[in-house]
Tab-separated table of C-alpha atoms and ligand atoms in Angstrom:
chain	number	residue	atom	x	y	z
A	70	MET	CA	76.706	-47.110	14.258
A	71	SER	CA	73.268	-48.725	14.004
A	72	ILE	CA	72.176	-50.757	10.987
A	73	GLY	CA	69.806	-47.925	10.046
A	74	HIS	CA	72.664	-45.395	9.973
A	75	PHE	CA	74.810	-47.746	7.936
A	76	ARG	CA	72.043	-48.126	5.332
A	77	LEU	CA	71.661	-44.354	5.125
A	78	TRP	CA	75.411	-43.878	4.648
A	79	SER	CA	75.730	-46.606	2.072
A	80	SER	CA	72.824	-45.261	0.051
A	81	LEU	CA	74.304	-41.756	0.243
A	82	VAL	CA	77.657	-43.049	-0.982
A	83	LEU	CA	75.929	-44.996	-3.749
A	84	SER	CA	73.960	-41.961	-4.915
A	85	LEU	CA	77.132	-39.842	-4.872
A	86	VAL	CA	78.847	-42.430	-7.086
A	87	LEU	CA	75.873	-42.481	-9.490
A	88	TRP	CA	75.716	-38.680	-9.511
A	89	SER	CA	79.408	-38.325	-10.340
A	90	ASN	CA	78.967	-40.881	-13.144
A	91	THR	CA	76.249	-38.788	-14.737
A	92	ILE	CA	78.531	-35.753	-14.682
A	93	THR	CA	81.422	-37.483	-16.443
A	94	SER	CA	79.545	-39.596	-19.034
A	95	ASP	CA	77.848	-38.274	-22.196
A	96	ALA	CA	75.726	-41.267	-23.080
A	97	ALA	CA	77.087	-43.098	-26.128
A	98	ILE	CA	78.641	-40.154	-27.949
A	99	GLY	CA	81.104	-37.958	-26.075
A	100	SER	CA	80.857	-34.159	-26.121
A	101	GLY	CA	84.197	-33.961	-27.972
A	102	TYR	CA	82.661	-35.952	-30.786
A	103	LEU	CA	79.478	-33.907	-30.808
A	104	ARG	CA	81.623	-30.781	-31.293
A	105	LYS	CA	83.405	-32.391	-34.244
A	106	ILE	CA	80.094	-33.516	-35.738
A	107	ARG	CA	78.759	-29.938	-35.489
A	108	GLU	CA	81.863	-28.678	-37.328
A	109	VAL	CA	81.379	-31.240	-40.090
A	110	ASN	CA	77.679	-30.343	-40.360
A	111	LYS	CA	78.455	-26.636	-40.796
A	112	LEU	CA	79.772	-27.533	-44.260
A	113	GLY	CA	76.788	-29.774	-45.117
A	114	PRO	CA	74.394	-30.989	-46.312
A	115	TYR	CA	76.091	-34.127	-47.580
A	116	LEU	CA	75.081	-37.106	-49.628
A	117	GLY	CA	75.358	-40.196	-47.417
A	118	ILE	CA	76.874	-43.230	-49.160
A	119	VAL	CA	76.193	-46.536	-47.450
A	120	VAL	CA	78.252	-49.571	-48.455
A	121	PRO	CA	78.094	-53.085	-46.958
A	122	ASN	CA	81.762	-54.136	-46.974
A	123	MET	CA	85.358	-53.119	-47.679
A	124	PHE	CA	85.462	-55.099	-50.910
A	125	GLU	CA	82.754	-52.815	-52.273
A	126	MET	CA	84.023	-49.602	-50.700
A	127	ASP	CA	87.695	-49.920	-51.745
A	128	PRO	CA	87.149	-49.013	-55.420
A	129	LEU	CA	85.572	-45.698	-54.375
A	130	LEU	CA	88.207	-44.984	-51.697
A	131	HIS	CA	91.014	-45.606	-54.187
A	132	SER	CA	89.383	-43.728	-57.030
A	133	ASP	CA	90.782	-40.297	-57.957
A	134	ARG	CA	87.205	-39.051	-57.809
A	135	PHE	CA	87.045	-39.414	-54.025
A	136	VAL	CA	88.886	-36.632	-52.195
A	137	PRO	CA	88.940	-36.847	-48.377
A	138	ASP	CA	88.141	-33.645	-46.484
A	139	SER	CA	91.325	-31.802	-45.447
A	140	ARG	CA	90.038	-30.904	-41.942
A	141	THR	CA	88.139	-33.995	-40.797
A	142	THR	CA	88.998	-37.073	-42.836
A	143	SER	CA	86.882	-39.399	-40.729
A	144	LEU	CA	85.066	-39.815	-37.418
A	145	ASP	CA	84.903	-43.185	-35.635
A	146	ILE	CA	81.613	-43.475	-33.779
A	147	MET	CA	80.187	-46.611	-32.168
A	148	GLY	CA	82.331	-48.960	-34.210
A	149	LYS	CA	81.591	-47.236	-37.514
A	150	ARG	CA	83.931	-44.994	-39.510
A	151	PHE	CA	82.264	-42.024	-41.157
A	152	ARG	CA	84.549	-40.772	-43.961
A	153	ILE	CA	84.036	-37.202	-45.031
A	154	GLY	CA	85.006	-35.927	-48.450
A	155	LYS	CA	83.885	-35.130	-51.959
A	156	VAL	CA	83.128	-37.130	-55.088
A	157	GLY	CA	83.539	-34.558	-57.841
A	158	ASN	CA	81.681	-31.516	-56.537
A	159	GLN	CA	79.352	-33.539	-54.329
A	160	LYS	CA	80.046	-33.476	-50.583
A	161	VAL	CA	79.740	-36.999	-49.250
A	162	ILE	CA	79.895	-39.005	-46.040
A	163	LEU	CA	80.856	-42.599	-46.681
A	164	VAL	CA	80.165	-45.374	-44.222
A	165	MET	CA	80.674	-49.124	-44.234
A	166	THR	CA	77.841	-50.964	-42.514
A	167	GLY	CA	78.895	-54.594	-42.335
A	168	LEU	CA	76.559	-57.294	-43.607
A	169	SER	CA	72.947	-57.839	-42.510
A	170	MET	CA	69.826	-55.706	-42.326
A	171	LEU	CA	70.493	-55.016	-38.647
A	172	ASN	CA	73.906	-53.485	-39.420
A	173	ALA	CA	72.509	-51.607	-42.415
A	174	GLY	CA	69.648	-50.215	-40.313
A	175	ILE	CA	71.741	-49.205	-37.298
A	176	THR	CA	74.426	-47.557	-39.415
A	177	THR	CA	72.028	-45.666	-41.675
A	178	GLU	CA	70.031	-44.461	-38.682
A	179	LEU	CA	73.238	-43.263	-37.005
A	180	LEU	CA	74.281	-41.489	-40.214
A	181	LEU	CA	70.880	-39.757	-40.519
A	182	THR	CA	70.758	-38.832	-36.838
A	183	LEU	CA	74.237	-37.358	-36.556
A	184	PHE	CA	74.860	-35.694	-39.898
A	185	SER	CA	73.184	-33.099	-42.065
A	186	LEU	CA	72.211	-35.035	-45.214
A	187	GLU	CA	70.320	-34.330	-48.411
A	188	GLY	CA	70.020	-37.957	-49.442
A	189	VAL	CA	71.310	-41.479	-48.963
A	190	LEU	CA	72.751	-43.668	-51.684
A	191	HIS	CA	73.452	-47.350	-51.330
A	192	TYR	CA	75.498	-49.428	-53.711
A	193	GLY	CA	76.764	-52.967	-53.661
A	194	ILE	CA	76.943	-56.256	-55.466
A	195	ALA	CA	73.524	-57.549	-56.504
A	196	GLY	CA	72.491	-61.088	-57.098
A	197	ASN	CA	69.414	-62.152	-58.995
A	198	ALA	CA	67.228	-65.176	-59.549
A	199	ASN	CA	66.041	-64.247	-63.022
A	200	PRO	CA	67.737	-66.396	-65.705
A	201	ASN	CA	67.077	-63.678	-68.312
A	202	LEU	CA	69.571	-61.375	-66.595
A	203	GLN	CA	73.295	-61.832	-67.146
A	204	ILE	CA	76.480	-60.510	-65.532
A	205	GLY	CA	76.902	-56.922	-66.662
A	206	ASP	CA	73.191	-56.271	-67.112
A	207	VAL	CA	72.003	-53.144	-65.394
A	208	THR	CA	68.683	-53.291	-63.569
A	209	ILE	CA	67.049	-50.278	-62.003
A	210	PRO	CA	64.487	-51.133	-59.360
A	211	GLU	CA	61.480	-48.884	-59.017
A	212	TYR	CA	60.729	-50.580	-55.703
A	213	TRP	CA	62.709	-52.497	-53.142
A	214	ALA	CA	61.514	-54.815	-50.395
A	215	HIS	CA	62.944	-56.476	-47.341
A	216	SER	CA	61.707	-60.025	-47.835
A	217	GLY	CA	63.294	-61.440	-44.684
A	218	LEU	CA	60.388	-60.998	-42.286
A	219	TRP	CA	58.515	-64.312	-42.293
A	220	ASN	CA	55.656	-66.035	-40.579
A	221	TRP	CA	56.460	-69.728	-40.371
A	222	GLN	CA	53.318	-71.817	-40.807
A	223	ARG	CA	52.823	-74.921	-38.684
A	224	PHE	CA	53.187	-78.259	-40.498
A	225	GLY	CA	49.800	-79.479	-41.703
A	226	SER	CA	48.434	-75.962	-42.353
A	227	GLY	CA	48.219	-74.454	-45.828
A	228	PRO	CA	47.206	-71.340	-47.760
A	229	ASN	CA	43.599	-71.669	-46.594
A	230	ASN	CA	44.483	-71.650	-42.892
A	231	PRO	CA	44.976	-68.362	-41.034
A	232	LEU	CA	48.476	-67.714	-39.698
A	233	ALA	CA	49.186	-67.484	-35.984
A	234	LEU	CA	48.183	-63.976	-34.762
A	235	GLU	CA	46.789	-63.113	-38.188
A	236	SER	CA	43.433	-62.128	-36.665
A	237	ASN	CA	45.204	-59.461	-34.542
A	238	GLY	CA	46.424	-57.799	-37.750
A	239	ASP	CA	50.011	-58.813	-36.955
A	240	PHE	CA	50.506	-61.089	-39.966
A	241	THR	CA	49.070	-61.394	-43.435
A	242	ARG	CA	48.725	-63.925	-46.268
A	243	GLU	CA	48.506	-61.188	-48.881
A	244	ILE	CA	52.090	-61.151	-50.173
A	245	GLY	CA	52.820	-64.790	-50.843
A	246	TYR	CA	54.744	-67.750	-49.460
A	247	LEU	CA	57.538	-70.167	-50.019
A	248	ARG	CA	56.756	-73.874	-49.814
A	249	PHE	CA	59.832	-75.894	-48.780
A	250	ALA	CA	58.585	-79.102	-50.407
A	251	ASN	CA	58.794	-77.330	-53.787
A	252	TYR	CA	62.584	-77.114	-53.452
A	253	SER	CA	63.430	-80.694	-52.473
A	254	ILE	CA	66.171	-82.338	-54.544
A	255	THR	CA	64.282	-85.605	-54.480
A	256	PRO	CA	60.620	-85.225	-55.374
A	257	SER	CA	58.491	-85.033	-52.250
A	258	SER	CA	54.979	-83.955	-51.608
A	259	ASP	CA	55.700	-82.542	-48.169
A	260	ASN	CA	58.392	-81.151	-45.901
A	261	PHE	CA	58.213	-80.625	-42.137
A	262	LEU	CA	59.473	-77.074	-42.648
A	263	ASN	CA	56.155	-76.479	-44.436
A	264	ASN	CA	55.605	-72.833	-45.520
A	265	VAL	CA	56.982	-69.399	-44.767
A	266	TRP	CA	54.827	-66.380	-45.557
A	267	TYR	CA	56.433	-63.057	-46.472
A	268	GLN	CA	55.431	-60.168	-44.238
A	269	PRO	CA	55.527	-56.388	-44.699
A	270	GLU	CA	57.779	-54.361	-42.409
A	271	GLU	CA	56.319	-52.598	-39.418
A	272	ILE	CA	57.405	-48.998	-39.653
A	273	PHE	CA	57.185	-45.943	-37.447
A	274	THR	CA	57.578	-42.894	-39.662
A	275	VAL	CA	59.101	-39.587	-38.599
A	276	ASP	CA	55.799	-37.743	-39.156
A	277	GLY	CA	53.580	-40.577	-37.876
A	278	SER	CA	52.389	-41.100	-34.306
A	279	PRO	CA	54.860	-42.871	-32.000
A	280	GLU	CA	53.835	-46.437	-31.164
A	281	VAL	CA	51.265	-46.472	-33.990
A	282	ARG	CA	52.652	-48.900	-36.525
A	283	GLU	CA	52.289	-48.751	-40.269
A	284	HIS	CA	53.078	-51.564	-42.709
A	285	ILE	CA	55.003	-51.517	-45.968
A	286	PHE	CA	56.398	-54.226	-48.240
A	287	LYS	CA	57.224	-52.576	-51.575
A	288	VAL	CA	59.116	-49.371	-50.892
A	289	PRO	CA	59.220	-46.967	-53.854
A	290	VAL	CA	62.625	-45.554	-54.817
A	291	ASP	CA	62.837	-41.749	-54.702
A	292	SER	CA	61.673	-40.589	-58.153
A	293	ARG	CA	64.560	-38.119	-58.558
A	294	TYR	CA	67.131	-40.863	-57.935
A	295	LEU	CA	65.282	-43.228	-60.255
A	296	GLU	CA	65.634	-40.685	-63.083
A	297	VAL	CA	69.347	-40.242	-62.308
A	298	ALA	CA	69.796	-44.024	-62.242
A	299	LYS	CA	68.274	-44.318	-65.711
A	300	MET	CA	70.903	-41.920	-66.997
A	301	VAL	CA	73.663	-43.917	-65.295
A	302	GLU	CA	72.451	-46.989	-67.141
A	303	VAL	CA	72.654	-45.252	-70.464
A	304	ILE	CA	76.065	-43.703	-69.750
A	305	ILE	CA	77.543	-47.038	-68.639
A	306	LEU	CA	76.099	-48.837	-71.646
A	307	TYR	CA	77.148	-46.051	-73.966
A	308	ASN	CA	80.756	-46.114	-72.739
A	309	PHE	CA	80.790	-49.891	-72.799
A	310	MET	CA	79.471	-50.082	-76.348
A	311	LYS	CA	81.902	-47.417	-77.478
A	312	GLN	CA	84.817	-49.383	-76.026
A	313	ILE	CA	83.684	-52.659	-77.537
A	314	LEU	CA	82.380	-51.510	-80.883
A	315	GLY	CA	83.955	-48.114	-81.400
A	316	CYS	CA	80.546	-46.904	-82.396
A	317	PHE	CA	77.099	-48.341	-82.461
A	318	LYS	CA	73.915	-48.271	-84.440
A	319	TYR	CA	71.095	-46.042	-83.331
A	320	HIS	CA	68.599	-47.854	-81.205
A	321	GLN	CA	65.392	-46.562	-79.695
A	322	ASP	CA	66.774	-47.179	-76.172
A	323	TRP	CA	69.019	-44.191	-76.701
A	324	ASP	CA	65.970	-41.936	-76.952
A	325	PHE	CA	66.036	-41.430	-73.245
A	326	TYR	CA	69.676	-40.358	-73.305
A	327	GLN	CA	69.037	-38.043	-76.245
A	328	ASN	CA	66.408	-36.264	-74.176
A	329	THR	CA	68.505	-35.706	-71.047
A	330	SER	CA	70.557	-32.620	-70.326
A	331	LEU	CA	73.667	-34.818	-70.536
A	332	SER	CA	73.200	-35.406	-74.226
A	333	LYS	CA	73.323	-31.657	-74.813
A	334	LYS	CA	76.869	-31.565	-73.465
A	335	LYS	CA	78.062	-34.687	-75.179
A	336	LYS	CA	76.684	-35.632	-78.583
A	337	ILE	CA	76.224	-39.344	-79.156
A	338	GLN	CA	78.333	-40.670	-81.982
A	339	THR	CA	76.431	-43.124	-84.078
A	340	CYS	CA	77.535	-44.972	-87.178
B	688	NAG	C1	54.701	-75.389	-55.546
B	688	NAG	O1	54.743	-76.168	-56.722
B	688	NAG	C2	53.459	-76.370	-57.334
B	688	NAG	C3	53.656	-77.400	-58.471
B	688	NAG	O2	54.706	-76.999	-59.327
B	688	NAG	C4	52.941	-75.035	-57.805
B	688	NAG	O3	51.671	-75.181	-58.409
B	688	NAG	C5	52.822	-74.112	-56.619
B	688	NAG	O4	52.448	-72.805	-57.057
B	688	NAG	C6	54.121	-74.000	-55.862
B	688	NAG	N1	53.875	-73.265	-54.636
B	688	NAG	C7	54.718	-72.361	-54.140
B	688	NAG	C8	54.249	-71.618	-52.944
B	688	NAG	O5	55.810	-72.135	-54.611
B	689	NAG	C1	62.244	-37.683	-76.289
B	689	NAG	O1	61.752	-36.456	-76.801
B	689	NAG	C2	60.945	-36.595	-77.952
B	689	NAG	C3	60.636	-35.189	-78.480
B	689	NAG	O2	60.256	-34.333	-77.450
B	689	NAG	C4	59.687	-37.391	-77.603
B	689	NAG	O3	58.869	-37.556	-78.741
B	689	NAG	C5	60.109	-38.741	-77.068
B	689	NAG	O4	58.959	-39.447	-76.638
B	689	NAG	C6	61.085	-38.593	-75.905
B	689	NAG	N1	61.578	-39.906	-75.541
B	689	NAG	C7	61.624	-40.345	-74.275
B	689	NAG	C8	62.126	-41.722	-74.081
B	689	NAG	O5	61.300	-39.666	-73.325
């Protein structure tokens, strides 16, 4: 057999192997799984609940309020477990992301891509840097931001110097910056780490043009959820006060609660 023939045979064998691989593989998610996902979606839409770690998810899993679905309790896809069930009357799909924005992003995207959802809810432990807030205080953000995208400014440059690639429209000095020297334990006027400037996220929206980026820093919370969250605050505080004090004096903060449909079902006891 000549070299030419051998090459022809080997490339034929190689293409046969590749061809048979494409028949047996279903990209990342197997067809068996896709069938199960379709079955789950027939009973949707669901509320997606996204939780960073087991420590935060356990209370919900062990609560009487969470009832796993009798047909499909969970689906394990790409290292994530999607738990299907109900919280009260609300159909939910619960997923633990793992820490970091990358994990949160990948998992939420997977959840949105695979399942029929009507909304996504995230809960978890929150820290804060405001000394006026104490443990047990409830804060309801109207906006959230990912403040982890930075432009690190070269030592020697300051707020009056453009950032690298700023002229291209890639980076901005509009949001603000953190100056390392301001956080030295021993007083110092400078620090080689210099400044980091906060940057908005580059986003590619579902209804935007592919490859045409948009920028956003402060992301508004869905107004419907914000209203619901305000009621949660009042209910938590109301139950807390009732436990501690038995009853409480009327306060103008309760106006909001008085005006919600919840207050019609359950009259506030005041003393
Ligand atoms: C750094 O500290 C100085 C002096 O307290 C203050 O005026 C300045 O705003 C601070 N800069 C930043 C970026 O935190
Ligand atoms: C509650 O309703 C009353 C009467 O309609 C109104 O005057 C008041 O401003 C409302 N309070 C809030 C917090 O919405």
